[in-house]
Short mmCIF file of C-alpha atoms in Angstrom, two decimals:
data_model
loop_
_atom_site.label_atom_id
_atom_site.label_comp_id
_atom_site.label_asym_id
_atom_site.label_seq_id
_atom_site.Cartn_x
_atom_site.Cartn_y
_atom_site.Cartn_z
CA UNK F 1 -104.38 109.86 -170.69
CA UNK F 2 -105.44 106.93 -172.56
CA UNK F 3 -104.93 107.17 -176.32
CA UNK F 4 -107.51 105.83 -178.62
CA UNK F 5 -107.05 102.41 -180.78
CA UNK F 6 -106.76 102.75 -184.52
CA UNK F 7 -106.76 98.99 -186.01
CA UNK F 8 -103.62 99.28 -188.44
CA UNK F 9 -104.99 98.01 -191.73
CA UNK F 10 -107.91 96.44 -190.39
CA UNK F 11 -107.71 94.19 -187.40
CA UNK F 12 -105.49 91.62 -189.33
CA UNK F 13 -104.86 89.04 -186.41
CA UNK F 14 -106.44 86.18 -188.55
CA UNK F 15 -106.97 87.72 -192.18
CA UNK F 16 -105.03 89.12 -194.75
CA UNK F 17 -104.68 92.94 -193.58
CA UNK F 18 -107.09 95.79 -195.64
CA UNK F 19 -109.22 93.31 -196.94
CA UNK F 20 -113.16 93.05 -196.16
CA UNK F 21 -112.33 90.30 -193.46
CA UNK F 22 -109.80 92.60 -191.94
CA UNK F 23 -112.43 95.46 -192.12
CA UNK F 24 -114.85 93.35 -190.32
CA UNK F 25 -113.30 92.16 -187.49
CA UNK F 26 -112.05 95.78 -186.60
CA UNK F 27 -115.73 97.07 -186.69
CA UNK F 28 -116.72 94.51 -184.33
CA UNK F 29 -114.08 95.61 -182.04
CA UNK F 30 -113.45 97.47 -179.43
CA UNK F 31 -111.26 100.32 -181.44
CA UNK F 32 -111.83 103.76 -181.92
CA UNK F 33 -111.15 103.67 -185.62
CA UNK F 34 -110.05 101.51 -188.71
CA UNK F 35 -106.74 102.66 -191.18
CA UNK F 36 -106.60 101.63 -194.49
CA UNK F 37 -104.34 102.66 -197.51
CA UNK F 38 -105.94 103.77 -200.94
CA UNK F 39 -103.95 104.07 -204.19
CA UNK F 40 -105.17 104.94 -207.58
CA UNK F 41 -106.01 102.70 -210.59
CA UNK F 42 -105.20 103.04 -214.01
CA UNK F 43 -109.06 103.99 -215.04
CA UNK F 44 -108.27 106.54 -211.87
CA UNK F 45 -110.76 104.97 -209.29
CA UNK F 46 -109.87 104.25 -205.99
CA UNK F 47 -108.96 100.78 -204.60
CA UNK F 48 -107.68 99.35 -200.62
CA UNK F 49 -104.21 97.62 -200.47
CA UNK F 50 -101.58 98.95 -198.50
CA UNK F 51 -98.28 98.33 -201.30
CA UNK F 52 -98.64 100.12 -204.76
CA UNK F 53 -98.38 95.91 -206.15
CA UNK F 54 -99.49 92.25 -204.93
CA UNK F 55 -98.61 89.03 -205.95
CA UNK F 56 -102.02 87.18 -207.57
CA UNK F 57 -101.52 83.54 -208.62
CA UNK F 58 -97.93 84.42 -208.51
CA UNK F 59 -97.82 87.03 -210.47
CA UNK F 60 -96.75 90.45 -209.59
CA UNK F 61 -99.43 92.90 -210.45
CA UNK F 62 -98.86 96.85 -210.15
CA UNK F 63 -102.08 98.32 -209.06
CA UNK F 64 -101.66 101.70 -211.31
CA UNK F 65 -100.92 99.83 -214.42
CA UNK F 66 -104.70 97.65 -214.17
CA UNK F 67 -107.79 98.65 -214.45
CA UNK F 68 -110.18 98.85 -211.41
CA UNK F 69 -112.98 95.98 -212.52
CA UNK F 70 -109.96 93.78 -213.17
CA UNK F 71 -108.31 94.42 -209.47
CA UNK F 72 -111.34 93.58 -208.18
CA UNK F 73 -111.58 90.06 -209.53
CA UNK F 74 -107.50 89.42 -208.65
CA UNK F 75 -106.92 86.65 -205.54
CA UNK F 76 -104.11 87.91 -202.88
CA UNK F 77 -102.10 85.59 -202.46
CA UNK F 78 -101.60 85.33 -199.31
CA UNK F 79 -100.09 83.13 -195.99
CA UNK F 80 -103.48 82.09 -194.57
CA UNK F 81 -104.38 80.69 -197.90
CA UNK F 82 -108.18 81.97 -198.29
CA UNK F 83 -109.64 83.62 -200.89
CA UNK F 84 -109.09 87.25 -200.14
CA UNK F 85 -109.46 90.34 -202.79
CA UNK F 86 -108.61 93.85 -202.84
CA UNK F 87 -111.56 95.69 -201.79
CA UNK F 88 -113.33 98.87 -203.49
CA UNK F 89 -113.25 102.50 -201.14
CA UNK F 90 -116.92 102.19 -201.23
CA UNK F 91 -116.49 98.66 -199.72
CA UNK F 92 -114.19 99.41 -197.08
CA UNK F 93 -116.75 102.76 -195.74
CA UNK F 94 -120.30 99.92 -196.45
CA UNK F 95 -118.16 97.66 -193.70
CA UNK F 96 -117.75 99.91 -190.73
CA UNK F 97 -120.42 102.60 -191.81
CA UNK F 98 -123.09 102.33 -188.82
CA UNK F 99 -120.15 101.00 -186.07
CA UNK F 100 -119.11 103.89 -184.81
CA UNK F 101 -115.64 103.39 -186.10
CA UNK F 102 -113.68 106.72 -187.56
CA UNK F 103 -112.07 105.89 -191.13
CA UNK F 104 -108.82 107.00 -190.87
CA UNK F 105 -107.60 106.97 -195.09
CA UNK F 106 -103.65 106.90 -195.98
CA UNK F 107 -103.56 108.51 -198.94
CA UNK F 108 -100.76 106.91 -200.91
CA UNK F 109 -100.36 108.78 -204.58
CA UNK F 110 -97.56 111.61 -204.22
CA UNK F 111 -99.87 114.03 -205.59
CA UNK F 112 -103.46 112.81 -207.06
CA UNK F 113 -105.30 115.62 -208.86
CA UNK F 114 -108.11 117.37 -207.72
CA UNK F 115 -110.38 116.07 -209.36
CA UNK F 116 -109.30 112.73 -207.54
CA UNK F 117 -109.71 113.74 -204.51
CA UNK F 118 -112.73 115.49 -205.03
CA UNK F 119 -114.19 112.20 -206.03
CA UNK F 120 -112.89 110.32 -203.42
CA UNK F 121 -114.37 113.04 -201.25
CA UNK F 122 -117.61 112.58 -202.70
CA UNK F 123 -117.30 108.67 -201.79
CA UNK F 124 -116.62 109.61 -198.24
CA UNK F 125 -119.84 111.75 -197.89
CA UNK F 126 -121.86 108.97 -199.34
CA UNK F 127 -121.68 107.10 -195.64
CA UNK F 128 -119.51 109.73 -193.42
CA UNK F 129 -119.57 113.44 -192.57
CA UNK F 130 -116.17 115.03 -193.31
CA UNK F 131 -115.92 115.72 -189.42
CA UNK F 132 -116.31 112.24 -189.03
CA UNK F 133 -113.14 110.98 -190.78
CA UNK F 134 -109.14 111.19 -190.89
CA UNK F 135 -107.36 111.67 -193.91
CA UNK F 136 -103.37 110.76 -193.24
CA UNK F 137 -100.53 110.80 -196.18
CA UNK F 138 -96.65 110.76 -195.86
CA UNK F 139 -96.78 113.36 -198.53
CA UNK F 140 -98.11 116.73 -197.58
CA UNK F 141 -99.41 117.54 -201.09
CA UNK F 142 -102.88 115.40 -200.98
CA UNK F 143 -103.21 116.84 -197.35
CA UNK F 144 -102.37 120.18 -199.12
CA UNK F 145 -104.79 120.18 -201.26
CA UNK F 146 -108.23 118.73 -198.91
CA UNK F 147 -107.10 121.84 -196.69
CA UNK F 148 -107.40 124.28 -199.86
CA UNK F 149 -110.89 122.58 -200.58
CA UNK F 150 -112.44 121.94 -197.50
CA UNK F 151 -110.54 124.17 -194.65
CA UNK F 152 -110.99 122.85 -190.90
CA UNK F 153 -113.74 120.60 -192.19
CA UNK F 154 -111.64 118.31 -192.80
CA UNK F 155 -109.33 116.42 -190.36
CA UNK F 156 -105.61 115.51 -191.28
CA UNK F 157 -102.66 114.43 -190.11
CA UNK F 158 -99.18 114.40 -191.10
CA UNK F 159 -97.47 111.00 -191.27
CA UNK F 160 -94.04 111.27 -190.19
CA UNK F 161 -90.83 109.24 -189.60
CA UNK F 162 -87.44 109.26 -188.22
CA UNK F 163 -85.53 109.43 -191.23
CA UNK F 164 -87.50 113.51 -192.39
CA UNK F 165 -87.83 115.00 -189.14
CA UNK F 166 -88.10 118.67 -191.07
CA UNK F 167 -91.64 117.23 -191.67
CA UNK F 168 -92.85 117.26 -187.75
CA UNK F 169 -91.93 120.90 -188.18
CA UNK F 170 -93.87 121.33 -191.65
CA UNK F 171 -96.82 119.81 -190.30
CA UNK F 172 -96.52 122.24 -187.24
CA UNK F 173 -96.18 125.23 -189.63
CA UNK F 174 -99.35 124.16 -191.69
CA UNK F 175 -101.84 122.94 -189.03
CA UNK F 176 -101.74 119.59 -190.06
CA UNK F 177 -102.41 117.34 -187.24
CA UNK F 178 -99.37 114.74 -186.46
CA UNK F 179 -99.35 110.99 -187.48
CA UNK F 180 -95.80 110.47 -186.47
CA UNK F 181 -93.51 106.97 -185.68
CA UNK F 182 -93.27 106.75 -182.05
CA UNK F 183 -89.26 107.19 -182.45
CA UNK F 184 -90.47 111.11 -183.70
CA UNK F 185 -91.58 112.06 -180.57
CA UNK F 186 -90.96 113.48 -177.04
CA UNK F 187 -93.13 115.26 -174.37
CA UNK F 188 -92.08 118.85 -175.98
CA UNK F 189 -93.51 118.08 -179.26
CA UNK F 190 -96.91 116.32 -177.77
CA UNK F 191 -97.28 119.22 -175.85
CA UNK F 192 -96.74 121.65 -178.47
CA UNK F 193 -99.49 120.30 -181.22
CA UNK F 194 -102.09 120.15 -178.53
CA UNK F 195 -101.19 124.01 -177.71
CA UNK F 196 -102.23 124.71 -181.12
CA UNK F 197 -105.45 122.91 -180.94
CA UNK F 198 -104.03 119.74 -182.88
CA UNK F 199 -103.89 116.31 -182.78
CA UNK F 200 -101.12 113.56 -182.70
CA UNK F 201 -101.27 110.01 -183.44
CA UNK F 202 -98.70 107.38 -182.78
CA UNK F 203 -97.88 104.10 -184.92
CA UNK F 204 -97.23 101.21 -184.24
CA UNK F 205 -97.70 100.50 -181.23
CA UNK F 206 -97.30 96.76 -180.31
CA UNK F 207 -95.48 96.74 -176.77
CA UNK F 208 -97.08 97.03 -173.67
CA UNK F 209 -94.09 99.02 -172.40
CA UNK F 210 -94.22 101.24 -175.92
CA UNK F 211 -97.80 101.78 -175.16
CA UNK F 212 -97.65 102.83 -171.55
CA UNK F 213 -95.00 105.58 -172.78
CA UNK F 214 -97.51 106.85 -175.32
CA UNK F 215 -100.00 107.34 -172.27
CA UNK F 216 -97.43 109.80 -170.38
CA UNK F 217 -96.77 111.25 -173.75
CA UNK F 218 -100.43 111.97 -174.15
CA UNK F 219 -100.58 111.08 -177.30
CA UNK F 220 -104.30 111.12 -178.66
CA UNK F 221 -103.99 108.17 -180.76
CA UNK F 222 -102.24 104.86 -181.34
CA UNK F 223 -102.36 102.99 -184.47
CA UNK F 224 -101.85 99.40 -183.54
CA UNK F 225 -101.37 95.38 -184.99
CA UNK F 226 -102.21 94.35 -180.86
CA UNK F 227 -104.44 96.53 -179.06
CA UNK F 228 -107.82 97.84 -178.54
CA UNK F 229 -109.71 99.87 -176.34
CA UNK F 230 -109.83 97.11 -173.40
CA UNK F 231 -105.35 96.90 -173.70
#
Protein backbone atom coordinates (compact mmCIF):
# COMPACT_ATOMS: atom_id res chain seq x y z
CA UNK A 1 0.00 0.00 0.00
CA UNK A 2 1.13 3.38 -0.69
CA UNK A 3 1.11 5.70 2.32
CA UNK A 4 0.02 9.23 1.94
CA UNK A 5 2.58 12.40 2.00
CA UNK A 6 2.34 14.75 4.93
CA UNK A 7 4.82 17.83 4.12
CA UNK A 8 6.76 18.00 7.60
CA UNK A 9 6.44 21.64 8.56
CA UNK A 10 5.48 22.85 5.34
CA UNK A 11 7.34 21.84 2.25
CA UNK A 12 10.61 23.59 3.49
CA UNK A 13 13.00 22.62 0.50
CA UNK A 14 13.69 26.39 -0.23
CA UNK A 15 12.03 28.39 2.79
CA UNK A 16 12.33 28.60 6.28
CA UNK A 17 10.04 25.55 7.52
CA UNK A 18 6.21 26.57 9.11
CA UNK A 19 6.29 29.79 7.69
CA UNK A 20 3.65 31.14 4.97
CA UNK A 21 6.30 30.33 2.17
CA UNK A 22 6.65 26.87 3.55
CA UNK A 23 2.77 26.64 3.71
CA UNK A 24 2.56 27.59 0.16
CA UNK A 25 4.67 25.51 -1.59
CA UNK A 26 3.15 22.36 0.21
CA UNK A 27 -0.42 23.39 -1.01
CA UNK A 28 0.76 23.54 -4.43
CA UNK A 29 2.05 20.12 -4.11
CA UNK A 30 1.40 16.97 -4.69
CA UNK A 31 0.91 15.89 -0.75
CA UNK A 32 -1.89 14.64 0.97
CA UNK A 33 -1.55 17.01 3.87
CA UNK A 34 0.55 19.89 5.53
CA UNK A 35 2.03 19.54 9.55
CA UNK A 36 2.64 22.39 11.44
CA UNK A 37 3.39 22.97 15.22
CA UNK A 38 1.27 25.54 17.34
CA UNK A 39 2.32 26.80 20.79
CA UNK A 40 0.64 29.30 22.94
CA UNK A 41 1.39 33.03 23.52
CA UNK A 42 1.54 34.92 26.49
CA UNK A 43 -1.97 36.88 25.67
CA UNK A 44 -2.96 32.89 25.12
CA UNK A 45 -3.53 33.02 21.25
CA UNK A 46 -2.20 30.66 19.05
CA UNK A 47 0.91 31.12 16.85
CA UNK A 48 3.06 28.47 14.03
CA UNK A 49 6.77 27.74 14.89
CA UNK A 50 7.88 24.44 15.53
CA UNK A 51 10.54 25.27 18.89
CA UNK A 52 8.85 26.94 22.01
CA UNK A 53 11.84 30.08 21.05
CA UNK A 54 13.62 31.68 17.81
CA UNK A 55 16.40 33.74 17.40
CA UNK A 56 15.09 37.43 15.86
CA UNK A 57 17.89 39.90 15.06
CA UNK A 58 19.90 37.74 17.28
CA UNK A 59 18.08 37.68 19.99
CA UNK A 60 16.56 34.73 21.61
CA UNK A 61 12.88 35.23 22.02
CA UNK A 62 10.62 32.64 24.05
CA UNK A 63 7.33 32.52 22.33
CA UNK A 64 5.20 32.12 25.79
CA UNK A 65 6.82 35.01 27.43
CA UNK A 66 5.59 37.71 24.22
CA UNK A 67 2.65 38.75 23.30
CA UNK A 68 0.95 37.56 20.02
CA UNK A 69 0.82 41.15 17.94
CA UNK A 70 4.49 41.44 18.88
CA UNK A 71 5.46 37.71 17.47
CA UNK A 72 3.91 38.61 14.58
CA UNK A 73 6.07 41.58 13.67
CA UNK A 74 9.52 39.46 14.86
CA UNK A 75 12.02 38.47 11.63
CA UNK A 76 13.36 34.62 11.85
CA UNK A 77 16.42 34.67 11.46
CA UNK A 78 17.15 32.34 9.39
CA UNK A 79 19.95 30.48 6.78
CA UNK A 80 18.29 31.55 3.51
CA UNK A 81 18.39 35.08 4.69
CA UNK A 82 14.74 36.38 3.61
CA UNK A 83 12.40 38.01 5.48
CA UNK A 84 10.35 35.27 7.02
CA UNK A 85 7.80 35.66 10.19
CA UNK A 86 6.02 33.43 12.40
CA UNK A 87 2.68 33.02 11.03
CA UNK A 88 -0.88 33.32 12.87
CA UNK A 89 -3.18 29.66 13.05
CA UNK A 90 -5.63 31.54 11.05
CA UNK A 91 -2.82 32.16 8.49
CA UNK A 92 -1.51 28.85 8.21
CA UNK A 93 -5.58 27.24 7.58
CA UNK A 94 -6.25 30.87 4.84
CA UNK A 95 -2.99 29.16 2.92
CA UNK A 96 -4.06 25.65 2.16
CA UNK A 97 -7.91 26.18 2.85
CA UNK A 98 -9.49 25.39 -0.76
CA UNK A 99 -6.27 22.82 -1.81
CA UNK A 100 -7.43 19.90 -0.73
CA UNK A 101 -4.64 19.53 1.73
CA UNK A 102 -5.59 17.90 5.41
CA UNK A 103 -4.06 20.17 8.33
CA UNK A 104 -2.45 17.92 10.38
CA UNK A 105 -1.79 20.40 13.95
CA UNK A 106 1.08 19.29 16.59
CA UNK A 107 -0.14 20.50 19.51
CA UNK A 108 2.88 21.50 21.55
CA UNK A 109 1.68 22.93 25.24
CA UNK A 110 1.79 19.89 27.83
CA UNK A 111 -1.63 20.60 28.78
CA UNK A 112 -3.48 23.93 27.34
CA UNK A 113 -6.85 24.53 29.03
CA UNK A 114 -10.02 24.04 27.63
CA UNK A 115 -10.88 26.94 26.95
CA UNK A 116 -7.69 26.94 24.60
CA UNK A 117 -8.50 24.42 22.77
CA UNK A 118 -11.92 25.21 22.42
CA UNK A 119 -10.80 28.35 20.74
CA UNK A 120 -8.40 26.92 18.67
CA UNK A 121 -11.22 24.57 17.72
CA UNK A 122 -13.35 27.31 16.83
CA UNK A 123 -10.39 28.63 14.43
CA UNK A 124 -10.33 25.28 12.76
CA UNK A 125 -14.11 25.33 11.90
CA UNK A 126 -13.75 28.77 10.49
CA UNK A 127 -12.13 27.06 7.08
CA UNK A 128 -12.23 23.08 7.95
CA UNK A 129 -14.76 20.51 9.14
CA UNK A 130 -13.43 18.65 12.21
CA UNK A 131 -13.49 15.40 9.96
CA UNK A 132 -11.37 17.16 7.78
CA UNK A 133 -8.30 17.66 10.04
CA UNK A 134 -5.55 15.83 12.29
CA UNK A 135 -4.77 16.92 15.56
CA UNK A 136 -1.20 15.13 16.72
CA UNK A 137 0.66 15.94 20.28
CA UNK A 138 3.52 13.98 22.05
CA UNK A 139 1.49 14.54 25.13
CA UNK A 140 -1.73 12.65 25.42
CA UNK A 141 -3.43 15.30 27.60
CA UNK A 142 -4.48 17.94 24.67
CA UNK A 143 -5.50 14.73 22.67
CA UNK A 144 -7.28 13.82 25.98
CA UNK A 145 -9.16 16.43 26.21
CA UNK A 146 -10.52 17.08 22.07
CA UNK A 147 -11.71 13.32 22.63
CA UNK A 148 -13.78 14.40 25.90
CA UNK A 149 -15.19 17.40 23.75
CA UNK A 150 -15.70 16.25 20.48
CA UNK A 151 -15.68 12.15 20.57
CA UNK A 152 -14.89 10.39 17.06
CA UNK A 153 -15.41 13.76 15.44
CA UNK A 154 -12.35 14.49 15.83
CA UNK A 155 -9.24 12.72 14.39
CA UNK A 156 -5.97 12.19 16.52
CA UNK A 157 -3.01 10.61 16.71
CA UNK A 158 -0.53 9.76 19.19
CA UNK A 159 3.03 10.95 18.54
CA UNK A 160 5.40 8.49 19.70
CA UNK A 161 9.16 7.72 19.95
CA UNK A 162 11.68 5.19 20.76
CA UNK A 163 12.78 6.39 23.94
CA UNK A 164 8.48 5.91 25.74
CA UNK A 165 7.41 2.94 24.03
CA UNK A 166 4.59 2.46 27.04
CA UNK A 167 2.97 5.26 24.91
CA UNK A 168 2.30 3.00 21.55
CA UNK A 169 0.45 0.93 24.12
CA UNK A 170 -1.46 4.05 25.74
CA UNK A 171 -2.47 5.23 22.52
CA UNK A 172 -3.74 1.60 21.73
CA UNK A 173 -5.69 1.55 25.05
CA UNK A 174 -7.37 5.02 24.31
CA UNK A 175 -8.19 4.90 20.56
CA UNK A 176 -5.89 7.39 19.68
CA UNK A 177 -4.67 6.89 16.26
CA UNK A 178 -0.63 6.37 16.02
CA UNK A 179 1.89 9.09 14.90
CA UNK A 180 4.89 7.05 15.79
CA UNK A 181 9.00 7.35 14.71
CA UNK A 182 9.53 4.77 12.19
CA UNK A 183 12.12 3.01 14.76
CA UNK A 184 8.48 2.34 16.93
CA UNK A 185 7.20 0.10 14.64
CA UNK A 186 6.89 -3.46 13.19
CA UNK A 187 4.25 -5.35 11.07
CA UNK A 188 2.45 -6.60 14.50
CA UNK A 189 1.75 -3.20 15.68
CA UNK A 190 0.59 -1.79 12.00
CA UNK A 191 -1.56 -4.55 11.89
CA UNK A 192 -2.99 -4.23 15.20
CA UNK A 193 -4.21 -0.31 15.02
CA UNK A 194 -5.84 -0.97 11.72
CA UNK A 195 -7.79 -4.04 13.52
CA UNK A 196 -9.23 -1.52 15.70
CA UNK A 197 -10.32 0.77 13.02
CA UNK A 198 -7.23 3.22 13.55
CA UNK A 199 -4.77 4.93 11.87
CA UNK A 200 -0.87 5.10 11.91
CA UNK A 201 1.41 7.61 10.60
CA UNK A 202 5.11 7.39 10.18
CA UNK A 203 7.83 10.32 10.49
CA UNK A 204 10.32 11.09 8.93
CA UNK A 205 10.65 9.54 6.24
CA UNK A 206 13.55 10.72 3.97
CA UNK A 207 15.10 7.38 2.43
CA UNK A 208 13.91 5.73 -0.43
CA UNK A 209 14.80 2.42 1.22
CA UNK A 210 12.98 3.78 4.70
CA UNK A 211 10.05 4.56 2.57
CA UNK A 212 9.66 1.36 0.64
CA UNK A 213 9.62 -0.43 4.23
CA UNK A 214 6.78 1.83 5.32
CA UNK A 215 4.81 0.51 2.14
CA UNK A 216 5.10 -3.32 3.37
CA UNK A 217 4.39 -1.99 6.78
CA UNK A 218 1.22 -0.45 5.51
CA UNK A 219 1.54 2.34 7.20
CA UNK A 220 -1.28 4.97 6.23
CA UNK A 221 0.85 7.91 6.40
CA UNK A 222 4.35 9.32 6.10
CA UNK A 223 5.37 12.61 7.31
CA UNK A 224 8.25 13.64 5.15
CA UNK A 225 11.27 16.63 4.44
CA UNK A 226 11.60 14.61 0.61
CA UNK A 227 8.60 13.15 -0.73
CA UNK A 228 5.28 13.61 -2.21
CA UNK A 229 2.64 11.80 -3.74
CA UNK A 230 4.62 11.24 -7.20
CA UNK A 231 7.99 9.55 -4.77
Amino acid sequence: MKPLCVAHRGCHWHCYENTIQAFEAARDGDFWGVEMDIHLTKDHQWIVHHDPDFLSNGKKIVIKDEKFEDLLKMPLDNEWNYEAYCPSLDDYLKTIHGSGKTPVIEIKPKNPSFKYLKKMIKQVKQYFTLDEVVFIAFYPWPLFKLQFLYHKKVHIQQLSEPTHPFIIKWAYRHRFGLDADFNCLNKEIVDKFHKKGLKVNVWTIDQQETLRQCEELGVDFITTNVFDQNS
